Short mmCIF file of C-alpha atoms in Angstrom, two decimals:
data_model
loop_
_atom_site.label_atom_id
_atom_site.label_comp_id
_atom_site.label_asym_id
_atom_site.label_seq_id
_atom_site.Cartn_x
_atom_site.Cartn_y
_atom_site.Cartn_z
CA MET A 261 0.03 0.09 -0.28
CA THR A 262 1.49 3.16 -0.85
CA PRO A 263 1.62 5.77 2.07
CA PRO A 264 -0.53 9.25 1.75
CA HIS A 265 1.54 12.12 0.30
CA PRO A 266 3.11 14.04 3.28
CA LEU A 267 1.03 17.12 2.49
CA THR A 268 -2.08 14.90 2.64
CA SER A 269 -1.69 13.47 6.05
CA ARG A 270 -1.02 17.11 7.22
CA SER A 271 -4.10 18.46 5.85
CA ARG A 272 -6.40 15.27 6.89
CA ASP A 273 -4.68 16.19 10.31
CA LEU A 274 -5.64 19.27 10.60
CA LEU A 275 -8.82 19.03 9.54
CA GLN A 276 -9.55 16.39 12.32
CA ARG A 277 -8.09 18.80 14.65
CA ILE A 278 -10.71 21.54 13.75
CA ARG A 279 -13.62 19.05 13.57
CA ALA A 280 -12.64 17.47 17.11
CA PHE A 281 -12.24 21.56 18.22
CA ASP A 282 -15.88 22.41 16.56
CA GLU A 283 -17.73 19.23 18.23
CA ARG A 284 -15.98 20.29 21.74
CA HIS A 285 -16.64 24.16 21.11
CA PRO A 286 -19.60 24.81 18.51
CA ARG A 287 -20.37 28.35 19.72
CA THR A 288 -16.73 29.15 19.93
CA TRP A 289 -16.17 27.91 16.29
CA ASP A 290 -19.24 29.74 14.98
CA LEU A 291 -17.56 33.08 16.23
CA LEU A 292 -14.64 32.55 14.94
CA VAL A 293 -15.68 32.03 11.63
CA THR A 294 -18.05 34.98 11.86
CA THR A 295 -15.19 37.27 13.12
CA PHE A 296 -12.88 36.13 10.26
CA TRP A 297 -15.80 37.19 7.69
CA VAL A 298 -16.44 40.40 9.68
CA ILE A 299 -12.46 41.23 9.28
CA ALA A 300 -12.38 40.36 5.59
CA ALA A 301 -15.95 42.23 4.64
CA LEU A 302 -14.59 45.63 6.67
CA THR A 303 -10.71 45.14 5.20
CA ASP A 304 -12.21 45.30 1.79
CA TYR A 305 -14.44 48.33 2.61
CA ALA A 306 -10.99 50.34 4.55
CA SER A 307 -8.88 49.01 1.43
CA SER A 308 -11.40 50.49 -1.11
CA GLY A 309 -11.32 47.29 -2.89
CA TRP A 310 -14.96 47.11 -3.48
CA ARG A 311 -14.32 50.27 -5.82
CA SER A 312 -13.09 48.30 -9.10
CA THR A 313 -16.40 46.46 -9.02
CA ALA A 314 -18.83 49.46 -7.86
CA GLN A 315 -21.27 50.92 -10.56
CA ASN A 316 -21.50 53.97 -8.00
CA THR A 317 -18.49 54.94 -5.82
CA ASP A 318 -20.37 57.48 -4.21
CA VAL A 319 -22.04 55.04 -1.77
CA PRO A 320 -21.38 56.87 2.20
CA ASP A 321 -19.17 55.18 4.28
CA GLY A 322 -21.78 54.36 6.83
CA LEU A 323 -23.87 52.33 4.71
CA LEU A 324 -20.77 50.84 3.48
CA VAL A 325 -20.32 49.73 6.84
CA CYS A 326 -23.63 48.72 7.89
CA MET A 327 -24.03 46.51 4.72
CA SER A 328 -20.74 44.86 5.12
CA LEU A 329 -21.75 43.80 8.81
CA GLY A 330 -25.12 42.87 7.39
CA PHE A 331 -23.85 40.15 4.96
CA THR A 332 -21.35 38.79 7.56
CA VAL A 333 -22.85 38.96 11.08
CA PRO A 334 -25.93 36.45 10.19
CA LEU A 335 -23.18 33.89 9.95
CA LEU A 336 -23.39 33.01 13.67
CA TRP A 337 -26.94 30.98 12.51
CA ARG A 338 -25.64 29.66 9.19
CA ARG A 339 -25.85 26.28 11.14
CA ARG A 340 -28.95 26.26 13.59
CA ARG A 341 -31.28 28.45 11.32
CA PRO A 342 -29.41 29.10 7.93
CA LEU A 343 -32.63 29.81 6.33
CA ALA A 344 -33.38 32.36 8.62
CA ALA A 345 -29.98 34.03 7.93
CA LEU A 346 -30.13 33.84 4.30
CA LEU A 347 -33.69 36.09 4.78
CA ALA A 348 -31.78 38.59 7.37
CA ILE A 349 -28.96 39.09 4.42
CA ALA A 350 -31.21 39.27 2.09
CA PRO A 351 -32.11 43.17 2.90
CA PHE A 352 -28.24 44.09 3.01
CA SER A 353 -28.02 41.89 -0.80
CA ALA A 354 -31.26 44.41 -2.22
CA LEU A 355 -29.46 47.36 -1.08
CA ASN A 356 -26.68 46.36 -2.10
CA GLY A 357 -27.90 46.37 -5.88
CA TRP A 358 -29.71 49.61 -5.43
CA THR A 359 -26.35 51.77 -4.48
CA GLY A 360 -24.56 50.32 -6.90
CA ALA A 361 -21.80 49.36 -4.35
CA ILE A 362 -21.42 46.14 -5.47
CA LEU A 363 -19.57 44.77 -2.29
CA GLN A 364 -17.67 41.44 -2.63
CA ALA A 365 -19.13 40.50 0.91
CA SER A 366 -22.48 39.48 -0.58
CA LEU A 367 -20.80 36.49 -2.00
CA VAL A 368 -20.70 35.27 1.52
CA GLN A 369 -23.90 34.26 1.50
CA GLY A 370 -22.76 31.19 -0.40
CA VAL A 371 -21.72 30.32 3.32
CA VAL A 372 -25.06 30.34 4.16
CA VAL A 373 -26.24 28.58 0.97
CA PHE A 374 -24.00 25.67 1.57
CA HIS A 375 -25.31 25.06 5.07
CA VAL A 376 -29.04 24.82 3.61
CA ALA A 377 -27.86 22.33 1.57
CA LEU A 378 -26.19 20.57 4.26
CA ARG A 379 -28.33 20.49 6.80
CA ARG A 380 -31.87 21.31 5.78
CA PRO A 381 -34.59 19.32 3.68
CA THR A 382 -33.54 19.67 -0.35
CA ARG A 383 -36.89 21.24 -1.22
CA GLU A 384 -35.40 24.48 1.13
CA LEU A 385 -33.08 25.00 -1.52
CA ALA A 386 -35.89 26.58 -3.73
CA TRP A 387 -37.01 29.04 -1.19
CA ALA A 388 -32.82 30.08 -0.91
CA ALA A 389 -32.43 30.18 -4.42
CA LEU A 390 -35.31 32.64 -4.23
CA VAL A 391 -34.09 34.71 -1.22
CA ALA A 392 -30.25 34.69 -2.32
CA LEU A 393 -31.06 35.67 -6.38
CA ALA A 394 -34.31 37.62 -6.12
CA PRO A 395 -32.19 40.81 -4.78
CA LEU A 396 -30.00 40.84 -7.87
CA VAL A 397 -33.09 42.30 -9.70
CA VAL A 398 -32.87 45.09 -8.08
CA GLY A 399 -29.64 45.97 -9.31
CA ALA A 400 -30.50 45.33 -12.47
CA VAL A 401 -33.06 47.63 -12.42
CA ARG A 402 -31.27 50.33 -10.82
CA TYR A 403 -28.35 50.11 -13.18
CA PRO A 404 -29.73 48.52 -16.79
CA GLN A 405 -26.60 49.55 -18.62
CA ALA A 406 -24.69 46.58 -17.10
CA ALA A 407 -24.23 43.72 -18.89
CA TRP A 408 -26.72 41.01 -17.49
CA ASP A 409 -24.22 37.98 -17.35
CA TRP A 410 -22.07 40.55 -15.10
CA GLN A 411 -24.70 41.46 -12.94
CA PHE A 412 -26.41 37.96 -12.47
CA GLY A 413 -23.51 35.43 -13.32
CA PRO A 414 -21.24 35.85 -10.23
CA GLY A 415 -24.31 35.45 -8.31
CA ILE A 416 -25.59 32.40 -10.09
CA TRP A 417 -22.26 30.95 -9.84
CA CYS A 418 -21.90 31.26 -6.15
CA PHE A 419 -25.32 29.80 -5.48
CA THR A 420 -24.62 26.85 -8.05
CA LEU A 421 -21.63 26.05 -6.47
CA ALA A 422 -22.34 26.41 -2.96
CA ALA A 423 -25.39 24.33 -3.42
CA LEU A 424 -23.49 21.14 -4.87
CA LEU A 425 -20.49 21.50 -2.52
CA GLY A 426 -23.50 21.04 0.32
CA ILE A 427 -25.23 18.60 -1.40
CA ALA A 428 -21.87 16.63 -2.27
CA VAL A 429 -20.74 16.75 1.92
CA ARG A 430 -24.46 15.98 2.54
CA SER A 431 -24.56 12.23 0.69
CA ARG A 432 -21.08 11.65 1.95
CA LYS A 433 -21.96 12.64 5.42
CA GLU A 434 -25.11 10.04 5.14
CA TYR A 435 -22.88 7.44 3.46
CA THR A 436 -20.41 7.45 6.42
CA ASP A 437 -22.94 7.47 8.67
CA SER A 438 -24.59 4.27 7.26
CA LEU A 439 -21.42 2.57 7.12
CA VAL A 440 -20.79 3.37 10.89
CA ASP A 441 -24.50 2.12 11.75
CA ARG A 442 -23.69 -1.12 9.46
CA ALA A 443 -20.83 -1.84 11.63
CA ARG A 444 -22.23 -1.30 14.45
CA ARG A 445 -25.54 -3.42 13.83
CA LEU A 446 -23.27 -5.91 12.58
CA GLU A 447 -20.96 -5.69 16.21
CA VAL A 448 -23.88 -6.42 18.22
CA GLU A 449 -25.24 -9.35 15.73
CA ARG A 450 -21.36 -10.53 16.48
CA ASP A 451 -21.59 -9.93 20.07
CA GLN A 452 -25.33 -11.80 20.36
CA GLN A 453 -24.07 -14.77 18.46
CA ALA A 454 -21.20 -15.08 20.52
CA GLN A 455 -24.04 -15.20 23.58
CA LEU A 456 -26.28 -17.64 21.78
CA ALA A 457 -22.99 -20.12 21.24
CA ALA A 458 -21.66 -19.09 24.91
CA ALA A 459 -25.37 -20.22 26.08
CA ALA A 460 -25.62 -23.29 24.00
CA GLU A 461 -21.77 -24.43 24.93
CA ARG A 462 -23.14 -23.77 28.89
CA ALA A 463 -26.36 -25.75 28.23
CA ARG A 464 -24.28 -28.78 26.59
CA ILE A 465 -21.93 -28.66 29.57
CA ALA A 466 -24.53 -28.76 31.76
CA ARG A 467 -26.03 -31.93 29.88
CA GLU A 468 -22.62 -33.57 30.00
CA MET A 469 -22.04 -33.11 33.67
CA HIS A 470 -25.71 -33.75 34.69
CA ASP A 471 -25.23 -37.20 32.95
CA ILE A 472 -21.48 -37.95 33.88
CA ILE A 473 -21.98 -37.21 37.70
CA GLY A 474 -25.65 -37.99 38.12
CA HIS A 475 -25.27 -41.41 36.36
CA ASN A 476 -21.93 -42.72 38.14
CA LEU A 477 -23.05 -41.11 41.80
CA SER A 478 -26.35 -42.69 41.56
CA VAL A 479 -24.55 -45.94 40.51
CA ILE A 480 -21.91 -45.52 43.21
CA THR A 481 -24.71 -44.91 45.85
CA THR A 482 -26.51 -47.80 45.21
CA LEU A 483 -23.20 -49.93 45.06
CA ALA A 484 -22.65 -48.58 48.79
CA ASP A 485 -25.66 -49.33 50.10
CA GLY A 486 -25.94 -52.67 48.72
CA GLY A 487 -22.10 -53.24 49.68
CA ALA A 488 -22.25 -52.13 53.22
CA TYR A 489 -25.35 -54.47 53.55
CA ALA A 490 -23.99 -57.10 52.07
CA ALA A 491 -20.14 -56.95 54.14
CA LYS A 492 -22.38 -57.91 57.38
CA ARG A 493 -23.56 -60.72 55.69
CA ASN A 494 -20.97 -61.92 52.88
CA PRO A 495 -17.63 -60.05 52.89
CA GLU A 496 -17.21 -61.36 49.41
CA ARG A 497 -20.09 -59.53 48.02
CA GLY A 498 -18.57 -56.61 49.82
CA VAL A 499 -15.54 -56.86 48.30
CA GLN A 500 -17.33 -56.71 44.90
CA ALA A 501 -19.07 -53.63 45.53
CA LEU A 502 -15.82 -51.63 46.51
CA GLU A 503 -14.41 -53.00 43.33
CA ALA A 504 -17.29 -52.30 41.58
CA ILE A 505 -17.47 -48.43 43.48
CA GLY A 506 -13.68 -48.26 42.26
CA THR A 507 -14.34 -49.26 38.75
CA THR A 508 -17.37 -46.66 38.43
CA SER A 509 -15.00 -43.81 39.83
CA ARG A 510 -12.59 -44.54 37.62
CA GLN A 511 -14.89 -44.18 34.57
CA ALA A 512 -16.42 -41.24 36.26
CA LEU A 513 -12.94 -39.17 36.26
CA SER A 514 -12.11 -40.48 32.88
CA GLU A 515 -15.17 -38.60 31.21
CA LEU A 516 -14.57 -35.71 33.60
CA ARG A 517 -11.12 -35.17 32.39
CA ARG A 518 -12.11 -35.62 28.81
CA LEU A 519 -15.00 -32.74 29.16
CA LEU A 520 -12.54 -30.27 31.15
CA GLY A 521 -9.56 -31.05 28.62
CA VAL A 522 -12.11 -29.97 25.81
CA LEU A 523 -12.95 -27.03 27.72
CA ARG A 524 -9.14 -25.97 28.69
CA GLU A 525 -7.52 -23.57 26.25
CA GLU A 526 -4.03 -24.09 27.41
CA GLU A 527 -2.63 -26.77 29.44
CA GLU A 528 0.79 -27.25 31.53
CA GLU A 529 3.21 -28.94 29.54
CA SER A 530 4.07 -31.05 32.56
CA GLU A 531 0.57 -32.31 32.24
CA THR A 532 -0.46 -35.41 30.10
CA PRO A 533 -4.09 -35.37 30.44
CA THR A 534 -6.46 -38.48 29.80
CA ARG A 535 -8.24 -38.03 26.30
CA ALA A 536 -10.70 -40.94 26.24
CA PRO A 537 -13.07 -41.02 23.50
CA GLN A 538 -16.59 -40.21 23.95
CA PRO A 539 -19.25 -43.27 24.68
CA GLY A 540 -21.22 -44.31 21.69
CA LEU A 541 -23.65 -47.51 20.80
CA ALA A 542 -20.70 -49.80 21.01
CA ASP A 543 -20.71 -49.32 24.80
CA LEU A 544 -24.25 -49.66 25.46
CA SER A 545 -23.29 -53.36 26.79
CA SER A 546 -20.73 -51.79 29.29
CA LEU A 547 -23.48 -49.30 30.42
CA VAL A 548 -26.08 -52.04 31.27
CA GLU A 549 -23.47 -54.15 32.83
CA SER A 550 -22.38 -51.31 35.44
CA VAL A 551 -26.04 -50.87 36.52
CA ARG A 552 -26.51 -54.73 36.53
CA SER A 553 -23.82 -54.48 38.77
CA THR A 554 -25.88 -52.46 41.26
CA GLY A 555 -28.47 -55.29 41.50
CA LEU A 556 -30.86 -53.59 38.94
CA PRO A 557 -31.62 -56.45 36.33
CA VAL A 558 -31.64 -54.85 33.11
CA ARG A 559 -32.01 -56.78 29.82
CA LEU A 560 -30.50 -55.32 26.65
CA THR A 561 -31.84 -56.04 23.16
CA VAL A 562 -30.56 -55.01 19.76
CA THR A 563 -32.41 -55.29 16.73
CA GLY A 564 -30.45 -54.94 13.26
CA THR A 565 -27.05 -53.47 12.30
CA ALA A 566 -25.96 -50.15 13.57
CA PRO A 567 -24.52 -47.75 10.93
CA ALA A 568 -21.56 -45.60 10.70
CA GLN A 569 -23.03 -42.47 13.16
CA PRO A 570 -21.02 -39.25 13.96
CA ALA A 571 -20.05 -39.29 17.28
CA GLY A 572 -22.47 -36.92 18.60
CA ARG A 573 -25.39 -38.81 17.40
CA GLU A 574 -23.77 -42.03 19.17
CA LEU A 575 -23.34 -40.17 22.26
CA THR A 576 -26.94 -38.97 22.32
CA VAL A 577 -28.54 -42.14 22.15
CA TYR A 578 -25.73 -43.15 25.11
CA ARG A 579 -26.51 -40.61 27.08
CA VAL A 580 -30.37 -41.23 27.05
CA VAL A 581 -30.35 -44.91 27.94
CA GLN A 582 -27.45 -43.79 30.77
CA GLU A 583 -30.07 -40.99 31.93
CA ALA A 584 -33.31 -43.52 31.82
CA LEU A 585 -31.45 -46.03 33.72
CA THR A 586 -29.96 -43.27 36.26
CA ASN A 587 -33.54 -42.27 36.84
CA THR A 588 -34.81 -46.02 37.40
CA LEU A 589 -32.13 -46.80 40.05
CA LYS A 590 -32.98 -43.04 41.53
CA HIS A 591 -36.83 -43.83 41.81
CA GLY A 592 -37.74 -47.08 40.27
CA GLY A 593 -37.69 -48.82 44.10
CA LYS A 594 -37.36 -51.68 45.44
CA GLY A 595 -37.78 -55.31 42.61
CA ALA A 596 -37.73 -52.65 39.62
CA THR A 597 -36.73 -54.12 36.70
CA ALA A 598 -35.37 -52.28 33.27
CA THR A 599 -35.66 -52.90 29.67
CA VAL A 600 -33.52 -51.76 26.87
CA ASP A 601 -34.39 -51.84 23.30
CA ALA A 602 -32.36 -50.84 20.49
CA ALA A 603 -33.62 -51.15 17.30
CA PHE A 604 -31.58 -49.81 14.06
CA ALA A 605 -33.61 -49.64 10.48
CA PRO A 606 -33.75 -47.25 7.61
CA ASP A 607 -36.16 -45.00 9.01
CA GLY A 608 -33.58 -44.19 11.61
CA ILE A 609 -32.17 -45.20 15.20
CA THR A 610 -35.39 -46.10 17.95
CA VAL A 611 -34.49 -46.65 21.54
CA THR A 612 -36.96 -47.38 24.18
CA VAL A 613 -36.23 -48.24 27.84
CA THR A 614 -38.86 -49.03 30.46
CA ASP A 615 -38.95 -50.19 33.44
CA THR A 616 -41.41 -51.90 36.48
CA GLY A 617 -40.70 -49.52 39.05
CA THR A 618 -42.74 -46.41 40.52
CA SER A 619 -43.04 -42.82 38.89
CA THR A 620 -42.91 -40.71 41.51
CA GLY A 621 -40.40 -37.74 41.81
CA ARG A 622 -39.77 -38.63 37.70
CA ASP A 623 -41.36 -35.84 36.56
CA SER A 624 -40.18 -32.92 38.69
CA THR A 625 -39.29 -29.75 36.99
CA GLU A 626 -36.44 -29.61 39.62
CA GLY A 627 -34.35 -31.66 37.61
CA ARG A 628 -32.62 -31.44 34.51
CA GLY A 629 -32.74 -34.99 32.89
CA ILE A 630 -35.77 -35.57 31.08
CA THR A 631 -34.92 -31.68 29.76
CA GLY A 632 -31.59 -32.44 28.83
CA MET A 633 -32.55 -35.50 27.13
CA ARG A 634 -35.34 -33.74 24.63
CA GLU A 635 -32.48 -31.14 24.28
CA ARG A 636 -29.99 -33.74 23.02
CA ALA A 637 -32.38 -35.30 20.80
CA ALA A 638 -33.68 -32.16 19.48
CA LEU A 639 -29.87 -31.20 18.19
CA TYR A 640 -30.41 -34.13 15.72
CA ASP A 641 -34.03 -33.24 14.44
CA GLY A 642 -35.28 -36.40 17.02
CA THR A 643 -37.89 -37.05 19.19
CA LEU A 644 -38.12 -38.07 22.79
CA GLU A 645 -41.09 -38.95 25.18
CA ALA A 646 -40.85 -39.90 28.43
CA ALA A 647 -43.86 -40.79 30.50
CA PRO A 648 -45.23 -42.99 33.14
CA LEU A 649 -46.83 -46.62 32.02
CA SER A 650 -50.58 -46.89 32.73
CA GLY A 651 -50.09 -50.40 34.55
CA GLY A 652 -47.05 -48.77 36.59
CA GLY A 653 -43.44 -48.26 35.74
CA TRP A 654 -41.66 -45.37 33.15
CA ARG A 655 -41.05 -45.60 29.31
CA VAL A 656 -38.50 -43.55 27.49
CA HIS A 657 -39.01 -43.47 23.85
CA LEU A 658 -36.19 -42.12 21.32
CA HIS A 659 -36.18 -41.41 17.80
CA LEU A 660 -33.89 -40.53 15.64
CA PRO A 661 -34.32 -40.04 11.99
CA PRO A 662 -31.45 -41.19 9.35
CA HIS A 663 -28.22 -39.56 8.83
CA GLN A 664 -28.09 -37.04 6.16
CA ASP A 665 -24.87 -38.81 4.56
CA ALA A 666 -26.29 -42.08 5.43
CA GLN A 667 -29.49 -41.56 3.28
CA THR A 668 -27.38 -39.64 0.45
CA SER A 669 -25.28 -42.96 0.33
CA GLU A 670 -28.85 -45.12 -0.06
CA ASN A 671 -29.99 -42.97 -2.51
CA ARG A 672 -26.81 -43.13 -4.68
CA ASN A 673 -26.38 -46.86 -4.03
CA PRO A 674 -29.92 -48.18 -4.27
CA GLY A 675 -28.74 -51.81 -4.87
CA THR A 676 -26.67 -51.94 -1.99
#
């Protein structure tokens, strides 16, 4: 990229400083600009420069000073009320043409026209043209011997150039404001997307933590209660319960390390985290075995062959079965049994978990279990039903539609 010319950089810096000063002290800036033009107009009068263009050089000095001030003092209101400032200048412009002085200070009204085009509705430019150019007719009537282009040309050119400049600056300002507004809206949208992503991630983490800790603690609690009871009668059964508790605890720690390892952005060099794979369909048997070891009779039935699935879909099926069996452990009561039926078919994956326990407390609004299962199913356009059975017990039914890639493959190879 070519660096800007030093003169361009200095000019830009100077303009930025002027704008900054104007924004901080607008009244002071208006006073400075007006004072500059007042001094310029009075200098033109004092140096008799006006005589080179005048049609009448015998105009009284007091009237010349009055007209010079009449052209420049209204500039104080050029930004707040530009059309009113132009109306205030109009009588002095008419007097300027009538006396034949033709003061160059009359061109200062172009500054006011610029602000009309910049700040007021475009239709007001027509009124501004009438107010600014009508006094020129007075001079043409008073001194008809002068050429019309000499009498009207400077005023028309001054008005046209000032109006076009004001329109150009206004267009650029509106375009810049639109870019700034668009950037602001994009920033707000980006922040909203980040908040939504953070909320979704928090919900995902909450589901994972609930499923990991809730299930494993339920298994450990059941094993501990059963082991304490069995140890009094059969020490070997107590040892088996303790071993099962250790296995379950290590499994829970492994899954927690995996989850925390994903969340951790930077890890210490000396630490070697365990990155166990996420549980999936192949782990359903071991899940059922771990629950069965607590004393809950569980039967697993699998129909069909599980097709290749994304890890997220397999984790969803695993967590739903895990949560359903955990609820049976918590709320099923003594003598409860559970059945897990998993069916893999072209129309998707269907898993049904039923038990013969009680349904008390399972639909409590305080828990996140059923809500988490529904959220997991919804992530893959699936459905989940969880409700008590009419004859007693509880039923959880999950259905996930076919994976899109698998559908595409079947459509391309219908004969396989």
